[in-house]
Structures are given as structure tokens and as C-alpha cells.
Amino acid sequence: MHINLTDQPIDVAAVLASVQDDGAGAVNTFIGTVRNQSTGRRVVRLDYEAYDAMALKQMQRVAEQAQEKWPMLRQVAVTHRKGRLDIGDVAVVVAVSTPHRADSFAACQYIIDTIKQVVPIWKKEEYEDGSVWVAAHP
Amino acid sequence: MHINLTDQPIDVAAVLASVQDDGAGAVNTFIGTVRNQSTGRRVVRLDYEAYDAMALKQMQRVAEQAQEKWPMLRQVAVTHRKGRLDIGDVAVVVAVSTPHRADSFAACQYIIDTIKQVVPIWKKEEYEDGSVWVAAHP
């Protein structure tokens, strides 16, 4: 299991490499990126703040829950960015490898959906005309 | 839409880059790799053969169908490898970008599931003790 929180740009290729497994025929990856708009307002930048120790612990727990639900899971990687991000930057990557593809989709979706519910990371959206703190994971 | 069939190693990072879109907050990617076993036999190598023109046309059609079903799809990329592959090699990559994440999972899964049903690509599995042609996409 590869769980990371970083204030540096996420190296997606490295995350993918970390789930490579000769027993896996399927890798599903979710990449969350910064969109140029949110609820109709033009976003120019984002700022993520995390309660680091708790965020890492919760991400780890979610990955463990996924391995209980999908015992065939081979590898799991979750990397979340924090700090200041520009439009198009990668905010989070989840990657899982499994023998067969349906499990890879289901497990990856479970992990990102659950992370967005339980991991303490907050997001400040900066617009052309101001900024506001919002739930990191609506 | 980026549809490719290649006898060279697939550059996954390039496929991911091709679906980057400032209006997308979500990228889902499916990577099919060569497993070290199949129906209980140890696989040492695979050989994919395609009816190129028809395979490309069908992949294109599947991508178009996805864009009809998910009009919010921003970018779609499908690259399929052909020729001789070793264990761990990437055989196929599907990547889609969408504003929101649930659509990215659904559209990506639809595309790979449908490709595996309709695209004319055949697979020869080589074992330690022989080989056999099988449906490329069981």
C-alpha cells in the first residue's frame, strides 16, 4: 500500500508504477484535477490544507477497507496533494491493480468516494473576484 | 478523440496528457496489462493480432457512442497494442476526462467493456508448455 500526502506536484507515472504487479491484468486510476470553474464561478487557483497525520491515517484506513472488500486487490496507491494548485494541476491520484477489470473499477471508485467523505482536507477556491473555503470534497 | 493501434510500447503518460482538459475535474484511466497466468496456466508471453482498419473503426465508434451517452465527456483516448507482449506490458489504455468523477468511471468502463465485445483483436497466449489462440477479450 502506497499512501502519500505531498506539497510537490504529483508524479502520476510514479504512482502508476507503484501498482504494477505481474499478477494483475487490470489497473484503474482516478485522477482529480483542478477545474477552471466551480458552481458557475471562474476558478483561478486552489489551496488545499490538510490535517496531515489524520489525513494519512484515514487514507490508509480507506485503502485497508478496500482490501477487505476486494481481497483480490494486488496493489493500492493513493497520493493527495496539498498547498497551492493551478488549473489543470493534479490534486489526487488513486490507482489499484487487480486480476480482472471489473474489480479495479469498483475498488478505485470506492476508495476515492470514501476518501472524499472521510479525509480531513480543506480547499480554498480562489476566483477572479475573491475566494472562499469549501469542503474539499463535495 | 485520440484512437490508436500500435505495435510499439504504449506511452501511458502521453495517453493521459491527451485527455488533459481545463474543464475536467476528473480523469479515469483503465490499463490492461499482461498477467502471468490465465485459467490456471502460467503465461510467458502474448501475441495480439488485429484487423487494423476494422479495429480502429470500431474503437472510434465505441468512443463516439460514449460521447453520445455522456455528452459531458471532455476528452477520450483509446490506445491498443498489437504484436508480441511480455508479462506486465500494457495491452490497452482507455482514458476519459469529465467535469465530475462518477461520469469518468462510468464512461471509461463502458468503453473498455464495449471494446472487448466488438473490436476484432485476437490474442495468442504462450505458456511454458505450448500456446493457444483465444478470444482477445474474454
Short mmCIF file of C-alpha atoms in Angstrom, two decimals:
data_model
loop_
_atom_site.label_atom_id
_atom_site.label_comp_id
_atom_site.label_asym_id
_atom_site.label_seq_id
_atom_site.Cartn_x
_atom_site.Cartn_y
_atom_site.Cartn_z
CA MET A 1 0.00 0.00 0.00
CA HIS A 2 1.39 3.37 -1.03
CA ILE A 3 -0.25 6.30 0.78
CA ASN A 4 1.15 9.79 0.37
CA LEU A 5 0.37 13.42 1.06
CA THR A 6 2.66 15.89 -0.67
CA ASP A 7 3.09 19.59 -1.30
CA GLN A 8 5.00 18.82 -4.51
CA PRO A 9 3.47 18.13 -7.95
CA ILE A 10 2.24 14.53 -8.10
CA ASP A 11 4.21 12.26 -10.42
CA VAL A 12 1.33 10.24 -11.89
CA ALA A 13 3.68 7.86 -13.71
CA ALA A 14 5.37 7.00 -10.41
CA VAL A 15 2.01 6.29 -8.78
CA LEU A 16 1.09 4.02 -11.69
CA ALA A 17 4.45 2.25 -11.46
CA SER A 18 3.83 1.58 -7.77
CA VAL A 19 0.76 -0.57 -8.51
CA GLN A 20 2.42 -2.61 -11.27
CA ASP A 21 2.03 -6.29 -10.44
CA ASP A 22 2.63 -9.32 -12.66
CA GLY A 23 -0.46 -10.98 -11.18
CA ALA A 24 -2.68 -8.07 -12.19
CA GLY A 25 -4.33 -7.76 -15.58
CA ALA A 26 -6.11 -4.52 -14.74
CA VAL A 27 -5.16 -1.13 -13.37
CA ASN A 28 -7.78 1.52 -12.74
CA THR A 29 -6.69 5.05 -11.96
CA PHE A 30 -8.65 8.07 -10.89
CA ILE A 31 -7.02 11.47 -11.23
CA GLY A 32 -8.68 14.51 -9.73
CA THR A 33 -7.59 17.77 -11.34
CA VAL A 34 -8.32 21.43 -10.71
CA ARG A 35 -11.20 22.64 -12.90
CA ASN A 36 -11.47 26.18 -14.22
CA GLN A 37 -14.92 26.60 -12.72
CA SER A 38 -16.97 25.68 -9.68
CA THR A 39 -20.70 26.23 -9.22
CA GLY A 40 -20.64 28.70 -12.06
CA ARG A 41 -17.73 30.83 -10.86
CA ARG A 42 -14.41 31.02 -12.67
CA VAL A 43 -11.69 29.44 -10.56
CA VAL A 44 -8.13 30.72 -10.93
CA ARG A 45 -6.37 28.70 -8.21
CA LEU A 46 -6.95 26.32 -5.32
CA ASP A 47 -5.39 25.90 -1.94
CA TYR A 48 -5.60 22.58 -0.11
CA GLU A 49 -4.91 22.36 3.59
CA ALA A 50 -4.71 19.05 5.39
CA TYR A 51 -4.55 17.87 8.97
CA ASP A 52 -1.58 15.74 7.88
CA ALA A 53 -1.37 12.94 10.44
CA MET A 54 -5.10 12.35 10.42
CA ALA A 55 -5.39 12.63 6.64
CA LEU A 56 -2.68 9.98 6.14
CA LYS A 57 -4.25 7.72 8.75
CA GLN A 58 -7.68 8.00 7.14
CA MET A 59 -6.35 7.40 3.63
CA GLN A 60 -4.55 4.31 4.93
CA ARG A 61 -7.74 3.10 6.59
CA VAL A 62 -9.78 3.55 3.42
CA ALA A 63 -7.20 1.55 1.45
CA GLU A 64 -7.34 -1.21 4.07
CA GLN A 65 -11.13 -1.26 3.91
CA ALA A 66 -10.90 -1.66 0.15
CA GLN A 67 -8.57 -4.62 0.58
CA GLU A 68 -11.07 -6.23 2.95
CA LYS A 69 -13.91 -5.71 0.49
CA TRP A 70 -11.85 -6.81 -2.53
CA PRO A 71 -9.41 -9.46 -1.24
CA MET A 72 -8.13 -9.94 -4.79
CA LEU A 73 -6.71 -6.40 -4.83
CA ARG A 74 -3.00 -6.59 -5.64
CA GLN A 75 -1.74 -3.05 -5.10
CA VAL A 76 -3.27 0.21 -3.94
CA ALA A 77 -1.79 3.69 -4.19
CA VAL A 78 -3.27 6.98 -3.02
CA THR A 79 -1.45 10.31 -3.30
CA HIS A 80 -3.08 13.58 -2.31
CA ARG A 81 -1.61 16.99 -3.00
CA LYS A 82 -1.75 19.89 -0.60
CA GLY A 83 -0.87 23.56 -0.90
CA ARG A 84 -1.44 25.86 -3.82
CA LEU A 85 -2.61 24.38 -7.12
CA ASP A 86 -3.25 25.92 -10.50
CA ILE A 87 -5.90 24.99 -13.08
CA GLY A 88 -5.15 21.55 -14.54
CA ASP A 89 -2.90 20.51 -11.65
CA VAL A 90 -3.38 17.03 -10.20
CA ALA A 91 -4.96 17.16 -6.72
CA VAL A 92 -5.34 13.44 -6.03
CA VAL A 93 -4.47 10.12 -7.66
CA VAL A 94 -5.90 6.71 -6.73
CA ALA A 95 -4.58 3.62 -8.51
CA VAL A 96 -5.42 -0.03 -7.93
CA SER A 97 -4.36 -3.23 -9.64
CA THR A 98 -6.47 -6.40 -9.73
CA PRO A 99 -6.51 -9.63 -11.73
CA HIS A 100 -9.74 -8.69 -13.53
CA ARG A 101 -11.05 -5.34 -14.65
CA ALA A 102 -14.49 -5.04 -13.02
CA ASP A 103 -12.87 -5.21 -9.58
CA SER A 104 -10.39 -2.49 -10.49
CA PHE A 105 -13.19 -0.04 -11.34
CA ALA A 106 -15.24 -0.89 -8.25
CA ALA A 107 -12.34 -0.71 -5.80
CA CYS A 108 -10.92 2.52 -7.22
CA GLN A 109 -14.32 4.20 -7.12
CA TYR A 110 -14.94 3.01 -3.57
CA ILE A 111 -11.59 4.44 -2.47
CA ILE A 112 -12.00 7.89 -3.99
CA ASP A 113 -15.64 8.19 -2.93
CA THR A 114 -14.78 7.22 0.65
CA ILE A 115 -11.70 9.44 0.81
CA LYS A 116 -13.84 12.38 -0.23
CA GLN A 117 -16.18 11.63 2.67
CA VAL A 118 -13.76 10.97 5.50
CA VAL A 119 -10.34 12.52 4.88
CA PRO A 120 -9.76 15.89 6.60
CA ILE A 121 -8.57 18.05 3.71
CA TRP A 122 -9.98 21.53 3.12
CA LYS A 123 -9.99 23.52 -0.05
CA LYS A 124 -9.92 27.25 -0.67
CA GLU A 125 -11.20 28.25 -4.10
CA GLU A 126 -9.82 31.48 -5.48
CA TYR A 127 -11.95 33.20 -8.10
CA GLU A 128 -11.28 36.23 -10.23
CA ASP A 129 -13.25 38.25 -7.69
CA GLY A 130 -12.50 36.71 -4.31
CA SER A 131 -12.09 33.39 -2.54
CA VAL A 132 -13.90 31.02 -0.22
CA TRP A 133 -13.10 27.95 1.86
CA VAL A 134 -15.22 25.00 0.83
CA ALA A 135 -15.49 21.34 1.65
CA ALA A 136 -12.52 19.78 -0.10
CA HIS A 137 -14.67 17.01 -1.44
CA PRO A 138 -18.19 17.96 -2.39
CA MET B 1 -10.80 11.84 -29.68
CA HIS B 2 -7.49 10.00 -29.75
CA ILE B 3 -7.76 6.46 -31.11
CA ASN B 4 -4.62 4.45 -31.78
CA LEU B 5 -3.41 0.95 -32.57
CA THR B 6 0.32 0.46 -32.24
CA ASP B 7 2.98 -2.23 -32.33
CA GLN B 8 5.20 -0.10 -30.08
CA PRO B 9 5.11 0.06 -26.26
CA ILE B 10 2.24 2.32 -25.15
CA ASP B 11 3.32 5.59 -23.56
CA VAL B 12 0.70 5.81 -20.79
CA ALA B 13 1.80 9.30 -19.77
CA ALA B 14 1.20 10.51 -23.32
CA VAL B 15 -2.27 8.98 -23.36
CA LEU B 16 -3.05 10.70 -20.06
CA ALA B 17 -1.72 14.00 -21.38
CA SER B 18 -4.02 13.71 -24.39
CA VAL B 19 -7.15 13.85 -22.20
CA GLN B 20 -5.99 16.79 -20.10
CA ASP B 21 -8.68 19.49 -20.20
CA ASP B 22 -9.08 22.57 -18.03
CA GLY B 23 -12.83 22.00 -17.90
CA ALA B 24 -12.40 18.50 -16.48
CA GLY B 25 -12.04 17.75 -12.79
CA ALA B 26 -11.84 14.00 -13.26
CA VAL B 27 -9.79 11.59 -15.34
CA ASN B 28 -10.44 7.88 -15.21
CA THR B 29 -7.98 5.51 -16.83
CA PHE B 30 -8.12 1.80 -17.40
CA ILE B 31 -4.88 -0.01 -18.21
CA GLY B 32 -4.98 -3.63 -19.29
CA THR B 33 -1.71 -5.46 -18.69
CA VAL B 34 -0.41 -8.94 -19.45
CA ARG B 35 -0.93 -11.24 -16.47
CA ASN B 36 1.40 -14.11 -15.61
CA GLN B 37 -1.44 -16.60 -15.65
CA SER B 38 -4.67 -17.41 -17.45
CA THR B 39 -7.25 -20.00 -16.45
CA GLY B 40 -4.68 -21.60 -14.20
CA ARG B 41 -1.86 -21.86 -16.75
CA ARG B 42 1.38 -19.93 -16.47
CA VAL B 43 1.62 -17.38 -19.29
CA VAL B 44 5.06 -16.35 -20.55
CA ARG B 45 4.08 -14.09 -23.45
CA LEU B 46 1.15 -12.85 -25.50
CA ASP B 47 0.68 -12.07 -29.15
CA TYR B 48 -2.08 -9.71 -30.28
CA GLU B 49 -3.20 -9.64 -33.87
CA ALA B 50 -5.65 -7.08 -35.17
CA TYR B 51 -7.62 -6.48 -38.33
CA ASP B 52 -6.25 -2.94 -38.23
CA ALA B 53 -8.70 -0.89 -40.28
CA MET B 54 -11.72 -2.52 -38.68
CA ALA B 55 -10.25 -2.40 -35.18
CA LEU B 56 -9.59 1.34 -35.47
CA LYS B 57 -13.04 1.97 -36.91
CA GLN B 58 -14.72 0.02 -34.11
CA MET B 59 -12.67 1.73 -31.38
CA GLN B 60 -13.65 5.09 -32.88
CA ARG B 61 -17.29 4.05 -32.95
CA VAL B 62 -17.24 2.96 -29.31
CA ALA B 63 -15.72 6.30 -28.30
CA GLU B 64 -18.42 8.12 -30.25
CA GLN B 65 -21.13 6.05 -28.57
CA ALA B 66 -19.67 7.01 -25.20
CA GLN B 67 -19.83 10.67 -26.14
CA GLU B 68 -23.48 10.27 -27.07
CA LYS B 69 -24.25 8.56 -23.77
CA TRP B 70 -22.18 11.02 -21.71
CA PRO B 71 -22.44 14.39 -23.51
CA MET B 72 -20.34 15.99 -20.76
CA LEU B 73 -17.31 13.89 -21.76
CA ARG B 74 -14.43 16.27 -22.46
CA GLN B 75 -11.73 14.02 -23.95
CA VAL B 76 -11.46 10.33 -24.82
CA ALA B 77 -8.33 8.35 -25.65
CA VAL B 78 -8.02 4.68 -26.55
CA THR B 79 -4.72 3.04 -27.47
CA HIS B 80 -4.45 -0.68 -28.15
CA ARG B 81 -1.18 -2.52 -28.56
CA LYS B 82 -0.64 -5.30 -31.04
CA GLY B 83 2.20 -7.73 -31.62
CA ARG B 84 4.27 -9.56 -29.05
CA LEU B 85 3.91 -8.58 -25.38
CA ASP B 86 5.69 -9.75 -22.26
CA ILE B 87 4.30 -10.12 -18.74
CA GLY B 88 3.47 -6.72 -17.27
CA ASP B 89 3.35 -4.99 -20.66
CA VAL B 90 0.46 -2.62 -21.31
CA ALA B 91 -2.00 -4.06 -23.85
CA VAL B 92 -4.66 -1.35 -23.82
CA VAL B 93 -5.26 2.06 -22.28
CA VAL B 94 -8.57 3.91 -22.10
CA ALA B 95 -8.64 7.40 -20.61
CA VAL B 96 -11.53 9.83 -20.31
CA SER B 97 -11.90 13.26 -18.76
CA THR B 98 -15.17 14.67 -17.41
CA PRO B 99 -16.23 17.55 -15.17
CA HIS B 100 -17.29 15.19 -12.34
CA ARG B 101 -15.89 11.88 -11.23
CA ALA B 102 -18.84 9.47 -11.37
CA ASP B 103 -19.18 10.07 -15.11
CA SER B 104 -15.49 9.37 -15.65
CA PHE B 105 -15.78 5.90 -14.09
CA ALA B 106 -18.99 5.04 -15.94
CA ALA B 107 -17.78 6.21 -19.35
CA CYS B 108 -14.36 4.55 -19.06
CA GLN B 109 -15.90 1.24 -18.00
CA TYR B 110 -18.45 1.40 -20.82
CA ILE B 111 -15.68 1.99 -23.37
CA ILE B 112 -13.41 -0.86 -22.27
CA ASP B 113 -16.31 -3.30 -21.81
CA THR B 114 -17.66 -2.49 -25.26
CA ILE B 115 -14.25 -2.59 -26.94
CA LYS B 116 -13.72 -6.04 -25.53
CA GLN B 117 -17.00 -7.14 -27.11
CA VAL B 118 -16.77 -5.61 -30.55
CA VAL B 119 -13.19 -4.86 -31.59
CA PRO B 120 -11.55 -7.51 -33.81
CA ILE B 121 -8.31 -8.21 -31.96
CA TRP B 122 -7.13 -11.75 -31.31
CA LYS B 123 -4.74 -12.97 -28.68
CA LYS B 124 -2.32 -15.89 -28.66
CA GLU B 125 -1.33 -16.96 -25.17
CA GLU B 126 2.06 -18.65 -24.90
CA TYR B 127 2.53 -20.91 -21.90
CA GLU B 128 5.61 -22.69 -20.64
CA ASP B 129 4.29 -25.80 -22.42
CA GLY B 130 2.61 -24.55 -25.57
CA SER B 131 0.31 -21.87 -26.91
CA VAL B 132 -3.26 -21.28 -27.96
CA TRP B 133 -5.26 -18.61 -29.76
CA VAL B 134 -8.03 -17.27 -27.58
CA ALA B 135 -10.63 -14.53 -27.74
CA ALA B 136 -8.68 -11.35 -27.15
CA HIS B 137 -11.25 -10.14 -24.71
CA PRO B 138 -12.84 -12.79 -22.54
#
